[in-house]
Coordinates of C-alpha atoms (C1' of nucleotides) in Angstrom, one line a residue:
Chain C
M68 CA -36.6 -9.1 -38.3
G69 CA -33.1 -9.5 -37.6
R70 CA -31.6 -12.2 -34.9
S71 CA -29.3 -11.2 -32.1
P72 CA -25.8 -12.1 -32.9
C73 CA -25.0 -12.0 -29.1
C74 CA -24.4 -15.4 -28.5
D75 CA -22.6 -16.4 -31.7
E76 CA -19.9 -13.7 -30.4
N77 CA -16.9 -15.6 -29.9
G78 CA -14.6 -15.7 -26.8
L79 CA -17.8 -15.2 -24.4
K80 CA -18.1 -17.0 -21.6
K81 CA -20.7 -20.0 -21.6
G82 CA -21.7 -22.4 -19.1
P83 CA -22.6 -22.3 -14.8
W84 CA -21.8 -18.6 -13.3
T85 CA -19.2 -18.5 -10.8
P86 CA -19.9 -16.6 -7.6
E87 CA -17.7 -14.0 -8.6
E88 CA -19.5 -13.4 -12.0
D89 CA -22.4 -13.6 -9.6
Q90 CA -21.4 -10.3 -7.6
K91 CA -20.4 -8.5 -10.6
L92 CA -23.6 -8.6 -12.3
I93 CA -25.3 -7.9 -8.7
N94 CA -23.2 -4.9 -8.2
H95 CA -23.6 -3.3 -11.3
I96 CA -27.4 -3.9 -11.8
Q97 CA -27.7 -2.0 -8.2
K98 CA -25.6 0.7 -8.9
H99 CA -26.9 1.3 -12.1
G100 CA -29.8 -1.3 -13.1
H101 CA -29.8 -3.4 -16.0
G102 CA -30.2 -0.8 -18.9
S103 CA -29.7 -2.3 -21.9
W104 CA -28.5 -6.0 -21.6
R105 CA -26.6 -5.8 -24.6
A106 CA -24.3 -3.6 -22.8
L107 CA -24.2 -4.4 -19.7
P108 CA -21.4 -7.1 -19.9
K109 CA -18.7 -4.8 -21.0
Q110 CA -19.8 -2.2 -18.2
A111 CA -20.1 -4.9 -15.7
G112 CA -17.0 -6.0 -16.7
L113 CA -18.0 -9.6 -17.6
N114 CA -17.2 -11.8 -20.2
R115 CA -20.7 -13.1 -21.3
C116 CA -23.4 -12.1 -23.5
G117 CA -26.2 -9.7 -22.8
K118 CA -28.5 -12.6 -23.1
S119 CA -26.9 -14.9 -20.5
C120 CA -26.6 -12.0 -18.1
R121 CA -30.4 -11.0 -18.4
L122 CA -31.1 -15.1 -17.8
R123 CA -28.9 -15.0 -14.9
W124 CA -30.5 -12.3 -13.7
T125 CA -34.1 -13.0 -13.8
N126 CA -33.9 -16.4 -13.1
Y127 CA -31.3 -16.5 -10.1
L128 CA -30.0 -13.2 -9.4
R129 CA -33.3 -11.2 -8.8
P130 CA -33.5 -10.6 -5.3
D131 CA -37.4 -10.8 -5.4
I132 CA -36.9 -14.4 -6.2
K133 CA -38.6 -17.0 -3.7
R134 CA -37.0 -19.8 -3.4
G135 CA -37.7 -23.0 -2.2
N136 CA -40.2 -26.0 -3.1
F137 CA -43.7 -25.3 -4.7
T138 CA -46.6 -25.1 -1.9
A139 CA -49.5 -27.5 -2.5
E140 CA -51.4 -23.7 -3.6
E141 CA -48.4 -22.6 -6.0
E142 CA -48.8 -26.0 -7.4
Q143 CA -52.8 -26.0 -7.6
T144 CA -52.1 -22.7 -9.5
I145 CA -50.0 -23.7 -11.7
I146 CA -52.4 -26.9 -12.6
N147 CA -55.5 -24.6 -13.3
L148 CA -53.4 -21.5 -15.3
H149 CA -52.0 -24.0 -17.4
S150 CA -55.3 -25.6 -18.2
L151 CA -56.4 -21.8 -19.4
L152 CA -53.0 -21.1 -20.7
G153 CA -51.6 -23.3 -21.9
N154 CA -47.2 -23.2 -21.8
K155 CA -47.5 -19.5 -21.4
W156 CA -45.2 -19.7 -18.6
S157 CA -44.6 -16.2 -18.5
S158 CA -47.9 -15.8 -18.0
I159 CA -48.2 -18.5 -15.2
A160 CA -45.3 -16.8 -13.7
G161 CA -47.2 -13.3 -13.5
H162 CA -49.7 -14.7 -10.9
L163 CA -47.0 -16.4 -9.0
P164 CA -44.5 -13.9 -6.8
G165 CA -41.6 -14.8 -6.7
R166 CA -41.5 -17.7 -9.0
T167 CA -39.9 -17.2 -12.9
D168 CA -41.2 -19.0 -15.8
N169 CA -38.2 -20.9 -16.2
E170 CA -38.6 -22.3 -12.8
I171 CA -42.4 -22.9 -13.1
K172 CA -41.6 -25.0 -16.2
N173 CA -39.1 -27.0 -15.0
Y174 CA -41.4 -27.8 -12.3
W175 CA -44.0 -28.8 -14.5
N176 CA -41.8 -31.0 -16.4
T177 CA -40.3 -32.8 -13.8
H178 CA -43.4 -33.0 -11.2
I179 CA -46.4 -32.2 -12.3
R180 CA -46.5 -34.0 -16.2
K181 CA -45.6 -37.0 -14.9
K182 CA -48.0 -37.3 -12.0
L183 CA -50.7 -35.8 -14.2
I184 CA -49.4 -39.0 -16.9
Q185 CA -49.4 -41.1 -14.3
M186 CA -53.5 -40.4 -13.3
G187 CA -54.0 -41.1 -17.2
I188 CA -54.8 -36.9 -17.8
D189 CA -53.1 -35.8 -20.9
P190 CA -51.2 -32.5 -19.5
V191 CA -51.7 -30.8 -22.4
T192 CA -55.5 -30.6 -22.9
H193 CA -56.0 -31.4 -19.0
R194 CA -58.5 -33.7 -19.9
P195 CA -58.5 -38.2 -19.4
R196 CA -56.1 -39.5 -22.5
T197 CA -58.6 -40.4 -25.0
D198 CA -56.1 -41.8 -27.3
H199 CA -57.8 -45.5 -27.3
L200 CA -54.6 -48.0 -26.1
N201 CA -54.2 -45.5 -23.3
V202 CA -57.4 -45.4 -22.4
L203 CA -57.7 -49.9 -22.4
A204 CA -54.4 -49.4 -20.9
A205 CA -55.5 -47.4 -18.0
L206 CA -58.8 -48.7 -17.3
P207 CA -57.4 -51.1 -14.5
Q208 CA -56.0 -48.4 -13.0
L209 CA -58.8 -46.5 -13.1
L210 CA -61.1 -48.7 -11.5
A211 CA -58.6 -49.4 -8.9
A212 CA -58.6 -45.6 -8.4
A213 CA -62.5 -45.3 -8.3
N214 CA -62.2 -47.8 -5.1
F215 CA -65.3 -49.3 -5.7
N216 CA -66.2 -50.8 -2.4
N217 CA -66.4 -46.8 -1.8
L218 CA -68.5 -46.2 -4.6
L219 CA -70.5 -49.2 -3.7
T220 CA -71.4 -47.8 -0.2
L221 CA -71.3 -44.0 -1.4
N222 CA -75.3 -43.5 -0.4
Q223 CA -75.5 -46.0 2.2
N224 CA -73.0 -43.6 4.3
I225 CA -74.9 -40.6 5.3
Q226 CA -72.1 -38.4 4.6
P227 CA -69.9 -39.4 1.7
D228 CA -66.6 -37.7 2.4
A229 CA -65.2 -35.4 -0.9
T230 CA -62.5 -38.0 -2.0
S231 CA -64.9 -40.5 -2.8
I232 CA -67.1 -37.7 -4.9
A233 CA -63.9 -36.8 -6.6
K234 CA -63.2 -40.3 -7.7
A235 CA -66.7 -41.3 -8.3
Q236 CA -66.4 -38.1 -10.6
W237 CA -63.2 -38.8 -12.4
L238 CA -64.2 -43.1 -13.1
H239 CA -67.5 -41.7 -14.4
S240 CA -65.6 -38.7 -17.1
M241 CA -63.5 -42.0 -18.0
M242 CA -66.9 -44.2 -18.7
Q243 CA -68.2 -41.8 -20.9
V244 CA -64.8 -41.3 -22.9
L245 CA -65.1 -45.0 -23.2
N246 CA -68.7 -44.8 -24.3
N247 CA -68.0 -42.1 -26.5
N248 CA -65.3 -44.0 -28.3
N249 CA -67.8 -46.9 -28.2
N250 CA -70.3 -45.1 -29.9
N251 CA -68.5 -42.8 -32.3
N252 CA -67.5 -44.6 -35.5
T253 CA -65.6 -42.0 -36.7
S254 CA -62.5 -42.7 -34.4
S255 CA -62.3 -39.2 -33.3
S256 CA -60.7 -39.2 -29.9
S257 CA -61.9 -35.9 -29.7
I258 CA -64.3 -35.8 -26.5
D259 CA -67.8 -34.4 -27.0
I260 CA -68.0 -31.1 -24.8
H261 CA -71.5 -31.7 -24.2
N262 CA -71.8 -34.9 -23.7
T263 CA -68.7 -35.6 -21.1
N264 CA -68.3 -34.1 -17.8
N265 CA -66.1 -31.2 -18.5
Y266 CA -67.5 -29.3 -15.4
I267 CA -64.7 -31.3 -14.2
F268 CA -62.2 -30.1 -16.4
G269 CA -63.1 -26.5 -17.6
Q270 CA -65.8 -24.6 -18.5
S271 CA -69.1 -26.3 -19.8
S272 CA -72.4 -25.1 -21.1
F273 CA -73.4 -25.8 -17.6
I274 CA -71.1 -23.4 -15.9
E275 CA -71.9 -20.7 -18.7
N276 CA -75.4 -21.3 -18.6
Q277 CA -75.8 -21.0 -14.5
P278 CA -72.9 -19.2 -13.2
N279 CA -75.0 -19.3 -9.5
I280 CA -74.9 -23.2 -9.3
S281 CA -71.3 -23.2 -10.5
E282 CA -70.1 -20.6 -7.9
N283 CA -71.5 -23.5 -5.2
F284 CA -70.8 -26.4 -6.8
Y285 CA -68.9 -29.0 -4.9
D286 CA -65.3 -28.0 -6.2
P287 CA -63.3 -31.3 -6.1
T288 CA -60.0 -29.6 -5.7
Q289 CA -57.2 -31.4 -4.4
S290 CA -53.3 -30.8 -4.2
L291 CA -51.2 -33.8 -6.5
S292 CA -48.5 -33.3 -3.7
H293 CA -50.1 -36.4 -1.5
I294 CA -50.5 -38.5 -3.9
D295 CA -47.0 -38.9 -4.7
H296 CA -46.4 -42.7 -3.8
Q297 CA -49.2 -43.3 -2.9
P298 CA -51.7 -45.8 -4.5
M299 CA -54.0 -45.2 -6.8
D300 CA -56.6 -46.1 -4.6
S301 CA -56.2 -42.9 -2.6
F302 CA -55.8 -40.5 -5.4
S303 CA -58.3 -37.8 -6.4
S304 CA -59.6 -35.2 -9.0
P305 CA -56.9 -32.4 -9.1
F306 CA -59.2 -30.4 -11.0
R307 CA -61.8 -27.6 -10.0
V308 CA -64.3 -25.8 -11.5
F309 CA -64.2 -22.8 -12.9
S310 CA -67.2 -20.0 -13.0
H311 CA -66.8 -16.7 -15.0
Q312 CA -65.5 -14.8 -12.7
D313 CA -62.7 -17.5 -12.5
I314 CA -60.9 -17.2 -15.4
V315 CA -57.7 -16.5 -13.2
P316 CA -58.4 -19.1 -10.1
P317 CA -57.7 -17.6 -6.9
L318 CA -55.5 -19.5 -4.7
I319 CA -57.5 -21.8 -2.8
S320 CA -56.8 -24.3 0.1
A321 CA -55.1 -27.4 -0.9
S322 CA -56.3 -29.1 1.9
P323 CA -59.9 -27.8 2.5
D324 CA -61.8 -28.8 5.4
E325 CA -63.4 -32.6 5.4
S326 CA -66.7 -31.2 6.8
K327 CA -66.5 -28.4 5.0
Q328 CA -66.5 -30.1 1.9
T329 CA -69.4 -32.9 2.8
Q330 CA -71.5 -29.5 3.8
M331 CA -70.8 -28.3 0.5
M332 CA -72.0 -31.6 -1.1
I333 CA -75.2 -31.9 0.3
K334 CA -75.8 -28.0 -0.6
N335 CA -74.7 -29.1 -4.2
K336 CA -76.9 -32.0 -4.1
E337 CA -79.9 -30.1 -2.9
I338 CA -79.6 -27.3 -5.3
L339 CA -79.1 -30.3 -8.5
K340 CA -82.3 -31.2 -7.5
H341 CA -84.2 -27.7 -7.0
N342 CA -82.9 -27.6 -10.4
E343 CA -84.2 -30.5 -11.4
H344 CA -87.6 -30.2 -9.9
T345 CA -87.9 -26.7 -11.3
S346 CA -86.2 -26.6 -14.6
N347 CA -88.3 -25.9 -17.6
P348 CA -87.9 -29.2 -20.0
S349 CA -87.7 -27.2 -23.2
S350 CA -85.4 -24.7 -21.7
T351 CA -81.3 -25.1 -21.7
P352 CA -80.6 -28.6 -20.0
T353 CA -79.9 -28.7 -16.9
F354 CA -77.0 -29.6 -15.0
A355 CA -78.9 -33.2 -13.7
Q356 CA -80.6 -33.8 -16.9
D357 CA -77.2 -33.4 -19.0
H358 CA -75.6 -35.7 -16.5
Q359 CA -78.8 -37.7 -14.9
P360 CA -77.0 -41.2 -14.6
W361 CA -74.5 -39.7 -12.8
C362 CA -77.1 -37.9 -10.7
D363 CA -78.7 -40.7 -10.4
I364 CA -75.5 -43.0 -8.9
I365 CA -75.6 -40.0 -6.0
D366 CA -79.3 -39.9 -5.5
D367 CA -80.2 -43.3 -5.6
E368 CA -79.3 -46.3 -4.4
A369 CA -76.5 -47.5 -6.0
T370 CA -76.0 -51.3 -6.1
D371 CA -73.3 -54.4 -7.1
S372 CA -75.6 -55.1 -10.3
Y373 CA -75.4 -51.2 -11.4
W374 CA -71.6 -50.9 -11.3
K375 CA -71.0 -54.4 -12.9
D376 CA -73.5 -53.8 -15.8
I377 CA -71.9 -50.8 -16.5
I378 CA -68.2 -52.1 -16.7
E379 CA -69.5 -55.2 -18.3
Q380 CA -71.4 -53.0 -21.1
T381 CA -68.4 -51.0 -21.3
C382 CA -65.9 -53.8 -21.7
S383 CA -68.2 -56.2 -23.8
E384 CA -69.2 -53.9 -26.5
P385 CA -66.9 -53.7 -29.6
W386 CA -64.5 -51.4 -29.5
P387 CA -64.5 -49.6 -32.5
F388 CA -60.6 -49.4 -32.8
R389 CA -60.2 -53.1 -32.3
E390 CA -59.4 -55.5 -34.4
Chain A
dA96 C1' -15.9 -48.2 -4.6
dA97 C1' -17.6 -47.7 -9.1
dC98 C1' -21.0 -47.8 -12.2
dC99 C1' -25.2 -46.7 -13.9
dA100 C1' -29.6 -44.5 -14.4
dC101 C1' -32.7 -41.1 -12.9
dA102 C1' -34.3 -36.7 -11.5
dA103 C1' -33.8 -31.8 -10.9
dC104 C1' -32.6 -27.6 -12.6
dA105 C1' -29.3 -23.9 -14.6
dA106 C1' -27.8 -22.3 -18.9
dC107 C1' -28.4 -22.3 -23.8
dC108 C1' -30.7 -21.5 -28.2
dG109 C1' -33.6 -20.3 -31.8
dC110 C1' -37.6 -17.8 -32.9
dG111 C1' -40.9 -14.1 -33.3
dA112 C1' -42.5 -9.6 -31.7
dG113 C1' -41.6 -4.7 -30.6
dC114 C1' -39.2 -1.0 -31.2
dA115 C1' -36.0 2.7 -33.5
dC116 C1' -34.1 4.5 -36.9
Chain D
dT206 C1' -41.5 0.7 -45.6
dG207 C1' -37.6 -1.9 -44.9
dT208 C1' -33.7 -3.0 -41.6
dG209 C1' -31.6 -3.9 -38.0
dC210 C1' -31.2 -4.5 -32.9
dT211 C1' -32.9 -5.6 -28.4
dC212 C1' -35.7 -8.1 -25.6
dG213 C1' -38.6 -11.7 -24.0
dC214 C1' -40.7 -16.2 -24.4
dG215 C1' -40.4 -21.7 -25.0
dG216 C1' -38.4 -25.7 -26.1
dT217 C1' -34.3 -28.2 -25.2
dT218 C1' -29.8 -29.1 -23.5
dG219 C1' -26.0 -30.0 -20.2
dT220 C1' -24.6 -30.8 -15.5
dT221 C1' -24.8 -32.1 -11.4
dG222 C1' -26.9 -34.7 -7.1
dT223 C1' -28.9 -38.6 -5.5
dG224 C1' -29.9 -43.4 -5.0
dG225 C1' -29.7 -48.2 -6.6
dT226 C1' -26.9 -52.2 -7.7

DNA sequence: AACCACAACAACCGCGAGCAC
DNA sequence: TGTGCTCGCGGTTGTTGTGGT
């Protein structure tokens, strides 16, 4: 396995491309195709290495490249695909026609990554950051994000809005992370996949066991674009549920219709209730059983004292990582 | 107007896979 | 089978633009 020596050659120009160079490259490729990139610069009369030409063509000059800002749908697709594929920028780019891997990578590093971090999400794992200091530091923001006033009146309003549900799911997930830390003497920072809300962050056993339900389950997807410069109490989870068939998720609306979401929510509640009543206790636990406290929040009266208790319990118990 | 800090993005670098000989 | 070449990928750096002081 040899290494390409092309960029080590002396006398080859580096740095930004001039319009003249661009034109030469375009003309040559339009006439002859790129063929061997290594041989191309000489044939095209360019004092560049083949690698530089290839990069310039694939990232900038190619006629099918889409210019302009990323749409909310594209952004959501990137997040979804990144949660599945990781930093496989070329694979991600394959699902975004007209976008290059370099462009996506840059957009990720300059925009999306920061937003996720700002929201307390690990941009690598796409889960709430579980390192102790970060969780502690993020707690006030998370509490604000959850917008307790909305949560406390969740069930007093007949039709809770989708954003409130997303916030609530978000908060609950963080609470479970905290509780995990409390209950885990081994100071491991990993999340128990069966005990946490991975139905938000990835494929859970619930989803895998119950694809029919997962297809109908409320999708909390929201574009990240609208949380720019917004107070934390107006954000929502950027994550969505993947089903089996959704390994490569389709494009979805970034601004789903509110009433539709509400209908979905009601439908999902019915499914959960139905599941609760009909499931066999000895079989694989259902979503409702796995997440009983959370279903209770949705289905039962949520009171001030309930939330107070949670917070006090979570915050007053000795942290395994405290001195 | 000058300076600085930061953001955005184009381009480069190094590595590994695949292929031909 | 080993070697060298080419290409593509992902991480990083450099350059330019923009806003604040």
